[in-house]
GROMACS .gro file of C-alpha atoms in nm:
model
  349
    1UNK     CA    1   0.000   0.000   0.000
    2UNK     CA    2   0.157   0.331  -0.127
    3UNK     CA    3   0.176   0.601   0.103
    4UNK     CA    4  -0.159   0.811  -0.032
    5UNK     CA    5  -0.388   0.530   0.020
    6UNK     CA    6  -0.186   0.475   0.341
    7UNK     CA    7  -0.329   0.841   0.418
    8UNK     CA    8  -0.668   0.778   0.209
    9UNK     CA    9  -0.722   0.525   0.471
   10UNK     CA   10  -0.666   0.682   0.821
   11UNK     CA   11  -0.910   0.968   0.722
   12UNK     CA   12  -1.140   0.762   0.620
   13UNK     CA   13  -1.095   0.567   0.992
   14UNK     CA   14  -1.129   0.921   1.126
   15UNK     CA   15  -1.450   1.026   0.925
   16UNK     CA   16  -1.632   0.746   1.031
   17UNK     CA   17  -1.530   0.732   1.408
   18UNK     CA   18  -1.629   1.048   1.486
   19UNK     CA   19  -1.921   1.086   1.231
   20UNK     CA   20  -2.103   0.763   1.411
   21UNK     CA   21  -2.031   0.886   1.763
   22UNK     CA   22  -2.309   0.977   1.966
   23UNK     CA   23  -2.442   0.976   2.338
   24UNK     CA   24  -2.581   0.653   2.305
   25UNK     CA   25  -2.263   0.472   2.146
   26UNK     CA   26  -2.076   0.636   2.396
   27UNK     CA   27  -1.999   0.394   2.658
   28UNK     CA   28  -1.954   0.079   2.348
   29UNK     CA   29  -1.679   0.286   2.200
   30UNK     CA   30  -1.491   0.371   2.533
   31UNK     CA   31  -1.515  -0.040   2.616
   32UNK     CA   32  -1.365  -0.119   2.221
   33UNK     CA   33  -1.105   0.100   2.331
   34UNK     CA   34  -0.978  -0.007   2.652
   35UNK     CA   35  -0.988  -0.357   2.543
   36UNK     CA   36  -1.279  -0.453   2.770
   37UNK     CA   37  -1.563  -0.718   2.742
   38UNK     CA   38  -1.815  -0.586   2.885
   39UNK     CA   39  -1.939  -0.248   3.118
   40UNK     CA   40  -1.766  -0.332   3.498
   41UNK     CA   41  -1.968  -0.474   3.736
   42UNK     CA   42  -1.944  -0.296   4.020
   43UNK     CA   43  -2.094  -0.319   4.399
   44UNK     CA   44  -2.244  -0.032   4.570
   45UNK     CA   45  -1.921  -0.059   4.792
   46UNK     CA   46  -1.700  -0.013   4.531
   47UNK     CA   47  -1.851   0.411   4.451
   48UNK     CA   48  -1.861   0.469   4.814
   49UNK     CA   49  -1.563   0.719   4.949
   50UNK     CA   50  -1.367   0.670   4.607
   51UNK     CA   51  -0.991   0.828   4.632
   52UNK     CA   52  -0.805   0.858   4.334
   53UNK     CA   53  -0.431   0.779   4.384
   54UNK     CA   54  -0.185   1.033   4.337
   55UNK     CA   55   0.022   0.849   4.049
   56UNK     CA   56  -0.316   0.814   3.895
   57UNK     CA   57  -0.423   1.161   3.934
   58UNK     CA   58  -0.051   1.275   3.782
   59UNK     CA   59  -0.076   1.102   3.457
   60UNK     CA   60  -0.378   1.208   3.362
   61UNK     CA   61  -0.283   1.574   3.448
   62UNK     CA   62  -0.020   1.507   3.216
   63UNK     CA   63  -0.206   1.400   2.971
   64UNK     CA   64  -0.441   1.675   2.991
   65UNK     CA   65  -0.142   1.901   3.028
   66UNK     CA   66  -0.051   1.733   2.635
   67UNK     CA   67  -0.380   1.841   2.504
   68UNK     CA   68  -0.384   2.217   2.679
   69UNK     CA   69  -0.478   2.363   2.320
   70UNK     CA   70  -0.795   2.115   2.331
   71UNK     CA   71  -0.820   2.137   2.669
   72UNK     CA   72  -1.125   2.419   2.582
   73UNK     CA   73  -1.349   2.085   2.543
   74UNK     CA   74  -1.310   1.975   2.902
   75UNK     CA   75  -1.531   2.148   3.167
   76UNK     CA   76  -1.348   2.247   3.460
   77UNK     CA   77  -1.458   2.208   3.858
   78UNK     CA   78  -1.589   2.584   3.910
   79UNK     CA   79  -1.647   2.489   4.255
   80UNK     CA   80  -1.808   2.247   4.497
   81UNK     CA   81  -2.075   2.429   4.735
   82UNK     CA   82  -2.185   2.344   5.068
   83UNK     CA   83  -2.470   2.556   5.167
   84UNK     CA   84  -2.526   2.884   5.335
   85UNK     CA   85  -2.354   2.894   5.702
   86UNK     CA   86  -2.604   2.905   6.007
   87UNK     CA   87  -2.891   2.742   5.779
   88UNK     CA   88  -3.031   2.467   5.904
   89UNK     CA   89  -3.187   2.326   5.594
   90UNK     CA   90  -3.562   2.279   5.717
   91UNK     CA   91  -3.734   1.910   5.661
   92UNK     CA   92  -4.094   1.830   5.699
   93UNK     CA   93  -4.264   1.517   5.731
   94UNK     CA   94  -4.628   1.454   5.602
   95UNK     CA   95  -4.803   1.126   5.534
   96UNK     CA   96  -4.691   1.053   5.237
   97UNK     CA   97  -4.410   1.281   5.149
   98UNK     CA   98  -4.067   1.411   5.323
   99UNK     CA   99  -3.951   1.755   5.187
  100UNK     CA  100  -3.626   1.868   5.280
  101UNK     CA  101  -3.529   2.285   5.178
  102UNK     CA  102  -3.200   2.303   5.043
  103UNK     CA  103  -3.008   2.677   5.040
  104UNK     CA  104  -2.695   2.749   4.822
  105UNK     CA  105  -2.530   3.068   4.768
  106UNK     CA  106  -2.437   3.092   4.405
  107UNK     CA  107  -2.291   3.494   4.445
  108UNK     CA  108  -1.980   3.503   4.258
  109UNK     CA  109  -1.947   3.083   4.217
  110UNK     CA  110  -1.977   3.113   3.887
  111UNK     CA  111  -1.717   3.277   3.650
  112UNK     CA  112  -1.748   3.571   3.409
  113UNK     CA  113  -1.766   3.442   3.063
  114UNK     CA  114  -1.845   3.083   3.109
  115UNK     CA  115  -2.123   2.808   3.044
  116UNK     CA  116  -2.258   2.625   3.306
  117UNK     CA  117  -2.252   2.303   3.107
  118UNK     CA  118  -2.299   2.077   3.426
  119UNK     CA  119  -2.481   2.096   3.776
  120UNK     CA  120  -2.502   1.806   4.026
  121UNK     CA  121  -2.670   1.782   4.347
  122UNK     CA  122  -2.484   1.539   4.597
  123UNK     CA  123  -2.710   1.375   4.861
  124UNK     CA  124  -2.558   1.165   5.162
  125UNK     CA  125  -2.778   0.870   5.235
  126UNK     CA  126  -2.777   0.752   5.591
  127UNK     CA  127  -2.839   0.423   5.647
  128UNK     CA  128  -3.132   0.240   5.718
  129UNK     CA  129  -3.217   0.152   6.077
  130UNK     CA  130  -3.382  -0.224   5.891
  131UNK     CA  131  -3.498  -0.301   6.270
  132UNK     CA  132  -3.714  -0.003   6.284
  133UNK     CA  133  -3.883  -0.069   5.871
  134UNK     CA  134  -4.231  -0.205   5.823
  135UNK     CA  135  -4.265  -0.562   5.774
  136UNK     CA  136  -4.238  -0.703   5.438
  137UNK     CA  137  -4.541  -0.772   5.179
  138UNK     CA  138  -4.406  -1.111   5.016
  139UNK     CA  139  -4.692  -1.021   4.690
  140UNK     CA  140  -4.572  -0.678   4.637
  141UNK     CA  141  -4.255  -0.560   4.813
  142UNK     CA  142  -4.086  -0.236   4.822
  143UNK     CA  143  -3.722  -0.188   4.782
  144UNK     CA  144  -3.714   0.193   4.637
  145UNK     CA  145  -3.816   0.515   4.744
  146UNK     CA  146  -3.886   0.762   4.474
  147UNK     CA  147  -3.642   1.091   4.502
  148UNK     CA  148  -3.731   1.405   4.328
  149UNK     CA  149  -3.505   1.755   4.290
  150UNK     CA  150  -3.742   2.064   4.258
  151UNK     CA  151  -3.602   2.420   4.204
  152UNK     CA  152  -3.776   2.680   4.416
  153UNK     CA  153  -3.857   3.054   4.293
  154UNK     CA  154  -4.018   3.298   4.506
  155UNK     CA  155  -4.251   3.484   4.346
  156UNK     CA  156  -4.276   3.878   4.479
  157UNK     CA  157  -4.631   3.761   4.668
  158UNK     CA  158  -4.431   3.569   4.859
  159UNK     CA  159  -4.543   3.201   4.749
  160UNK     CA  160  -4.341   2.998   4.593
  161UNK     CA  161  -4.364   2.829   4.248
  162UNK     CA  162  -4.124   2.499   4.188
  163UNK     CA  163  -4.023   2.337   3.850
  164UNK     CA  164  -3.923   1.898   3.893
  165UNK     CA  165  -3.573   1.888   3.800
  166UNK     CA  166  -3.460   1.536   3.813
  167UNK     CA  167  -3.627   1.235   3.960
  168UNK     CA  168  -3.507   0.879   4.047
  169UNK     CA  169  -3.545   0.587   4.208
  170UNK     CA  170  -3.325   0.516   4.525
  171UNK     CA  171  -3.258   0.197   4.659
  172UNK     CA  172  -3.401   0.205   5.031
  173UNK     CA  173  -3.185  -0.028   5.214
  174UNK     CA  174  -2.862   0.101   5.030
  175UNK     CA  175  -2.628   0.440   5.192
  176UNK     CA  176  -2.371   0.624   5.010
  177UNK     CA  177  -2.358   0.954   4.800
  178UNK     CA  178  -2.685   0.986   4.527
  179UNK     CA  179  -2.596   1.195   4.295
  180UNK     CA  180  -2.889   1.406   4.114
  181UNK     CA  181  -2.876   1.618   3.771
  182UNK     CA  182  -2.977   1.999   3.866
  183UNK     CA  183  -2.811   2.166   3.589
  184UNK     CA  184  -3.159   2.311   3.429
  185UNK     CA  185  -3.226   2.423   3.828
  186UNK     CA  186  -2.872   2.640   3.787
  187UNK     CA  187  -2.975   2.748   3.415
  188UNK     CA  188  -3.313   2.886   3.564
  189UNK     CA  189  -3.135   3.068   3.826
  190UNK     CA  190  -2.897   3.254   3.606
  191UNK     CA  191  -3.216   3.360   3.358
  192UNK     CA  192  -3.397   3.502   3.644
  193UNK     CA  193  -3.108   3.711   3.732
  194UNK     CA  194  -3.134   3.611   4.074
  195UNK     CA  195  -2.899   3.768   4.340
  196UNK     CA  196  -3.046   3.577   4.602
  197UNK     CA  197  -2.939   3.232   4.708
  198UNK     CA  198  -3.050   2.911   4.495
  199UNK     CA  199  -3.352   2.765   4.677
  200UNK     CA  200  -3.396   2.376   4.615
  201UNK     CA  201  -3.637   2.121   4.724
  202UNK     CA  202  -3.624   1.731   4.792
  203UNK     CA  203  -3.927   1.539   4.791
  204UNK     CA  204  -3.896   1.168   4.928
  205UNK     CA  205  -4.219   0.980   4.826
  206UNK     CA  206  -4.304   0.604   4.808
  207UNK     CA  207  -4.243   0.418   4.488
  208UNK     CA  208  -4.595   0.344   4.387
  209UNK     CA  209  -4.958   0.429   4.515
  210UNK     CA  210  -5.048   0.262   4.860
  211UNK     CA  211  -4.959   0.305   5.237
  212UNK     CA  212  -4.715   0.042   5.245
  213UNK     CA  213  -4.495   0.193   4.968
  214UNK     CA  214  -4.455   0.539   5.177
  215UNK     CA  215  -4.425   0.406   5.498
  216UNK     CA  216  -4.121   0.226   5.348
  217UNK     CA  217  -4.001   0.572   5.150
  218UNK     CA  218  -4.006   0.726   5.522
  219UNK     CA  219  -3.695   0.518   5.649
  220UNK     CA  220  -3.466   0.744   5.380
  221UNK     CA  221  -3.272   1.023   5.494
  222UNK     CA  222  -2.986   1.212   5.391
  223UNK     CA  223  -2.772   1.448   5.560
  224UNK     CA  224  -2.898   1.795   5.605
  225UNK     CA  225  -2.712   2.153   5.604
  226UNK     CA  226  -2.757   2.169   5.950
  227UNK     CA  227  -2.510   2.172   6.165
  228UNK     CA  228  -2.600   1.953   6.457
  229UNK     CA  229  -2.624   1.703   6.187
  230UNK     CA  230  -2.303   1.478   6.199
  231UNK     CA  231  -2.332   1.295   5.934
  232UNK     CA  232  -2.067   1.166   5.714
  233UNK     CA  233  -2.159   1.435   5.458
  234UNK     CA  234  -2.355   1.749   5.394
  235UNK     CA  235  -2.524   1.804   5.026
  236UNK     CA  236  -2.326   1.957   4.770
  237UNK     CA  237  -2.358   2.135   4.494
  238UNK     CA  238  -2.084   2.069   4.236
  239UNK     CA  239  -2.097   2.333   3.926
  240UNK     CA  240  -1.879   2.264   3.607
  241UNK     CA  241  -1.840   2.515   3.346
  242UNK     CA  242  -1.664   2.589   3.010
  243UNK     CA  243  -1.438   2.872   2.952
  244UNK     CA  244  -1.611   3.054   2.639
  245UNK     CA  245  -1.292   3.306   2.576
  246UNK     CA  246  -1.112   2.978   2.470
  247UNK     CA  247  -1.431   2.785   2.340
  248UNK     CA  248  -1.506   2.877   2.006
  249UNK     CA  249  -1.351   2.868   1.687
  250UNK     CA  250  -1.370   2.972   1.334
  251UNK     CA  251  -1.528   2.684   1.227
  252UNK     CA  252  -1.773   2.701   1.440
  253UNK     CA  253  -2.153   2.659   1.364
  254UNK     CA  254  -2.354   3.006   1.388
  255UNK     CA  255  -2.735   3.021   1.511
  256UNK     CA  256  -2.813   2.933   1.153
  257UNK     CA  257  -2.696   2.563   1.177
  258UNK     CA  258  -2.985   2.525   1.423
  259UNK     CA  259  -3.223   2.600   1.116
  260UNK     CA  260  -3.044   2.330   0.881
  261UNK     CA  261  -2.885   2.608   0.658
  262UNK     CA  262  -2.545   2.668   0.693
  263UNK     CA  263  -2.241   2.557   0.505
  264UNK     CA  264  -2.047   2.265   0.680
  265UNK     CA  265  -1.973   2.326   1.052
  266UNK     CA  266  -1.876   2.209   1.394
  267UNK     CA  267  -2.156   2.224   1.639
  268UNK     CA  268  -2.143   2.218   1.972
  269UNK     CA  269  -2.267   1.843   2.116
  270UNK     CA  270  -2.173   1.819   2.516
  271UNK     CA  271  -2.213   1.452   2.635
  272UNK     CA  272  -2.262   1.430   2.995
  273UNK     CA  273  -2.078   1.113   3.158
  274UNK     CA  274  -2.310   1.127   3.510
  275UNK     CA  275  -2.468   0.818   3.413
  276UNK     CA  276  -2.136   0.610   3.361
  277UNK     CA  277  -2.073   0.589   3.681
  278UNK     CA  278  -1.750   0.351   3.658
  279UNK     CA  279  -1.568   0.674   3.486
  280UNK     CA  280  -1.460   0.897   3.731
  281UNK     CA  281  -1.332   1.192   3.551
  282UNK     CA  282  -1.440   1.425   3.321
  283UNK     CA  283  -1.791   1.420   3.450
  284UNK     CA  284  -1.842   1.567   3.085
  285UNK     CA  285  -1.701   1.666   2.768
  286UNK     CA  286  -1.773   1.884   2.491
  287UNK     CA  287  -1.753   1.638   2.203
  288UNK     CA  288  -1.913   1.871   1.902
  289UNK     CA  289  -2.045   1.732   1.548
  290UNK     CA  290  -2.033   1.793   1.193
  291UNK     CA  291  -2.326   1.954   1.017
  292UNK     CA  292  -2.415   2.181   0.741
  293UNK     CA  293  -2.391   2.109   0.390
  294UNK     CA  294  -2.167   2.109   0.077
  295UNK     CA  295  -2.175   2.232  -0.225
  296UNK     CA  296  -2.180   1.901  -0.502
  297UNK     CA  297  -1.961   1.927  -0.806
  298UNK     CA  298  -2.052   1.765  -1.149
  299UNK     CA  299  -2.074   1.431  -1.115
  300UNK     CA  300  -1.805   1.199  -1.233
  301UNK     CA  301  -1.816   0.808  -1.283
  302UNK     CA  302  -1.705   0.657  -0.914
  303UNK     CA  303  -1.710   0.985  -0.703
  304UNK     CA  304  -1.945   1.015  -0.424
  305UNK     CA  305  -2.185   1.258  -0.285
  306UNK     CA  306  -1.953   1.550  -0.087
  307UNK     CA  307  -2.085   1.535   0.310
  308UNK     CA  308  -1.961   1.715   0.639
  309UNK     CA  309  -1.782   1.505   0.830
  310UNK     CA  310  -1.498   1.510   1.098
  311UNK     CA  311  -1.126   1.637   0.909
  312UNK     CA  312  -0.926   1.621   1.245
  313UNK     CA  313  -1.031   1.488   1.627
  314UNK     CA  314  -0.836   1.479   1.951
  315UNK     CA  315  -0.847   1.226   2.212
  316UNK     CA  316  -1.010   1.258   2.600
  317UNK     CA  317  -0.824   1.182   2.892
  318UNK     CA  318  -1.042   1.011   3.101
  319UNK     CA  319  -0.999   0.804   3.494
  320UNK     CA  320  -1.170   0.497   3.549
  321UNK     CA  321  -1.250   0.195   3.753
  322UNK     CA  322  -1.227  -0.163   3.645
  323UNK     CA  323  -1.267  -0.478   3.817
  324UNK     CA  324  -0.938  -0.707   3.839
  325UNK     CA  325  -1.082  -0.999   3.975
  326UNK     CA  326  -1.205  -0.946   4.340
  327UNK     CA  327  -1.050  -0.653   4.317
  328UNK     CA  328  -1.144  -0.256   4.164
  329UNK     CA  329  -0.881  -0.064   4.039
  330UNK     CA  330  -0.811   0.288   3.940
  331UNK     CA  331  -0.674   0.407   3.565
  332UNK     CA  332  -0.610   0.660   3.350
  333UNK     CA  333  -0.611   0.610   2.960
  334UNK     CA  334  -0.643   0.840   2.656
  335UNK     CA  335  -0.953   0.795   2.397
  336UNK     CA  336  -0.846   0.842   2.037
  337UNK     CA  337  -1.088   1.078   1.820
  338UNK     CA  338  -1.351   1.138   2.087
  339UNK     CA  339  -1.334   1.570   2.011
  340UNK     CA  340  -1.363   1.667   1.711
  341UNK     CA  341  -1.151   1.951   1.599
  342UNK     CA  342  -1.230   2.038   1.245
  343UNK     CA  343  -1.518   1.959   1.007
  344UNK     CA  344  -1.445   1.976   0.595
  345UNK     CA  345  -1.674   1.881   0.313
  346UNK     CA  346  -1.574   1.450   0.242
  347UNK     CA  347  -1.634   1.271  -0.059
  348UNK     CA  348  -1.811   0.964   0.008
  349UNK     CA  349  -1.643   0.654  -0.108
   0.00000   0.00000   0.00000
C-alpha cells in the first residue's frame, strides 16, 4: 500500500469514528477501546468514598497538560458548594411525602464568561435503621423510594412556584452519596437574574400508590445543612463550566446551523458522563459534530456525494474503575478521536 492510500485510509478511519459517535454509542466505544468485554460490574461498595491515587491523578494531568490547546473541550470544577452557614436546611414530614429545603449561595461561584454546562446535586444517604422498617409484603414488596429535585422561585407575593428537576429511584436499604442532575435548576437561576441564594427542594415519596410503599419511602434520609447534623456528609452542589474566551472557533456553527442552513460546521454536542458511573473523571465533555452542507460538483463516474464530516479529532483523557478480579482498580487512559476539531466537506467513497 503506497503512502496516499496509506493516508486515504486513516481519514477515512477518522470520518467514520467520529461521524457515528453519539451519546448513546458512547460507553460501546470507550469499552472497544480499553480492550474490555463488557461495562464493569461494580458493587455499591466499590462508589462509596472513592480516592483517586496520586500516580493516577498525575498522569492524567499530564495528559491533559498534552492536550492544553484542546483542553477548551473539558469542563473544569468551578467549585463544589456546601450551603449557606447558620442554615439549618428545614425538613418536613407529612403522610406521604418528606420535603427537605435546600439553600446554596451561588454569588460570585460562577465565572465571568463561562457556560454552566454541568450541575449536580450530591445527597448523603444515611443508612437504614432495617430493625425499625415495616414488615415485608411477600406479593408486592418495596425496595425503592422515589427521590425528586425541585427548584424553588419565590414569586414577589411571597409564594413559591417549583419546577421537577430530576427524579429517580433510590434503593431504600442502600447508603452512600446519590448523585442528582440539577443543571436546568442552575440554568433557571442565572435567567432570572437572581442575586439571592439558589432555593432547592427534595421530595422523598413512596415508589408506587399505597400506604405500604410510603411508609417504606419514610426510612430514607440524607444528611442535612444543618449543623447539629453529623453525618458523614452534607449536600453539595458541584458546578462545572466551560471557559467561552477559549471555546469557540472559526469553524464554528452560527445560530443558523440550528435551522439546517449553513455551510459545513462544527456544532457544539456536550455529552454528559453522570450516568457512567464507573468513569470517574471528566464528569463531561464537549464532544461537538459535523453539520451543514456542501456544495456538489458535477458528477463523475465513481465519485461520491460530498458530506460534512470530521477532518481532524483529539483524544479525552479520562480516569476509570475496572474490576481485576475481586479486586477494583483505578486508571487513566487516553480515547483516540472522541473531540472533534475540524469539520471539511468529504467525498463519500
Amino acid at each position: 500500500m503506497d503512502l496516499r492510500c496509506a493516508w486515504m485510509l486513516c481519514a477515512l478511519c477518522l470520518v467514520l469514528t467520529v461521524r457515528a459517535f453519539t451519546q448513546e454509542r458512547f460507553e460501546e466505544a470507550v469499552l472497544k477501546q480499553l480492550g474490555l468485554s463488557e461495562v464493569p460490574k461494580l458493587h455499591s461498595r466499590d462508589l462509596v468514598d472513592v480516592v483517586i491515587p496520586e500516580h493516577v491523578k498525575n498522569k492524567y494531568m499530564s495528559m491533559l497538560k498534552r492536550q492544553r490547546v484542546k483542553r477548551r473541550a473539558l469542563p473544569s470544577l468551578a467549585g463544589i458548594l456546601r450551603g449557606i452557614p447558620g442554615h439549618t436546611g428545614d425538613v418536613l414530614y407529612s403522610d406521604t411525602t418528606t420535603r427537605q429545603k435546600l439553600v446554596f449561595d451561588m454569588e460570585g461561584r460562577i465565572p465571568k464568561n463561562s457556560e454552566v454546562t454541568m450541575a449536580e446535586l450530591k445527597l448523603y444517604k444515611k443508612p437504614v435503621d432495617r430493625a425499625n422498617l415495616p414488615a415485608r409484603q411477600s406479593h408486592r414488596p418495596v425496595s425503592n423510594a422515589r427521590v425528586s429535585v425541585y427548584w424553588v422561585q419565590q414569586q414577589h407575593d411571597g409564594t413559591n412556584s417549583t419546577s421537577l428537576i430530576d427524579s429517580r429511584l433510590v434503593p431504600i436499604r442502600e447508603s452512600g452519596w446519590k448523585s442528582f442532575d440539577v443543571t436546568q435548576a442552575v440554568h433557571y437561576w442565572l435567567r432570572s437574574k437572581g442575586r439571592e441564594p439558589m432555593l432547592l427542594e427534595v421530595r422523598i415519596e413512596g415508589e408506587r400508590l399505597g400506604s405500604h410503599a410510603s411508609e417504606m419511602a419514610k426510612a430514607v434520609r440524607f444528611a442535612s445543612q444543618d449543623p447539629r447534623d453529623r453525618a458523614l456528609g452534607k449536600p453539595e452542589l458541584v458546578l462545572y463550566t466551560l471557559n467561552l474566551d477559549d471555546y469557540g472557533s472559526s469553524g464554528d456553527c452560527r445560530e443558523e446551523a440550528v435551522l439546517g442552513k449553513s455551510t459545513c460546521c462544527r456544532q457544539k454536542h456536550y455529552i454528559s458522563l453522570r450516568d457512567v458511573p464507573w468513569i470517574l473523571e471528566p464528569a463531561g465533555f464537549q464532544a461537538f459534530r459535523c453539520s451543514g452542507g456542501c456544495l456538489q460538483p458535477p458528477r463523475r463516474p465513481g465519485s461520491g456525494q460530498r458530506s460534512c464530516a470530521a477532518a481532524a479529532s483529539s483524544a479525552l483523557p479520562i480516569i476509570y474503575l475496572v474490576k481485576r478480579g475481586n479486586h477494583t482498580e483505578i486508571e487513566a487512559a487516553e480515547l483516540p478521536n472522541m473531540i472533534v476539531e475540524r469539520c471539511s466537506c468529504v467525498a463519500d467513497g
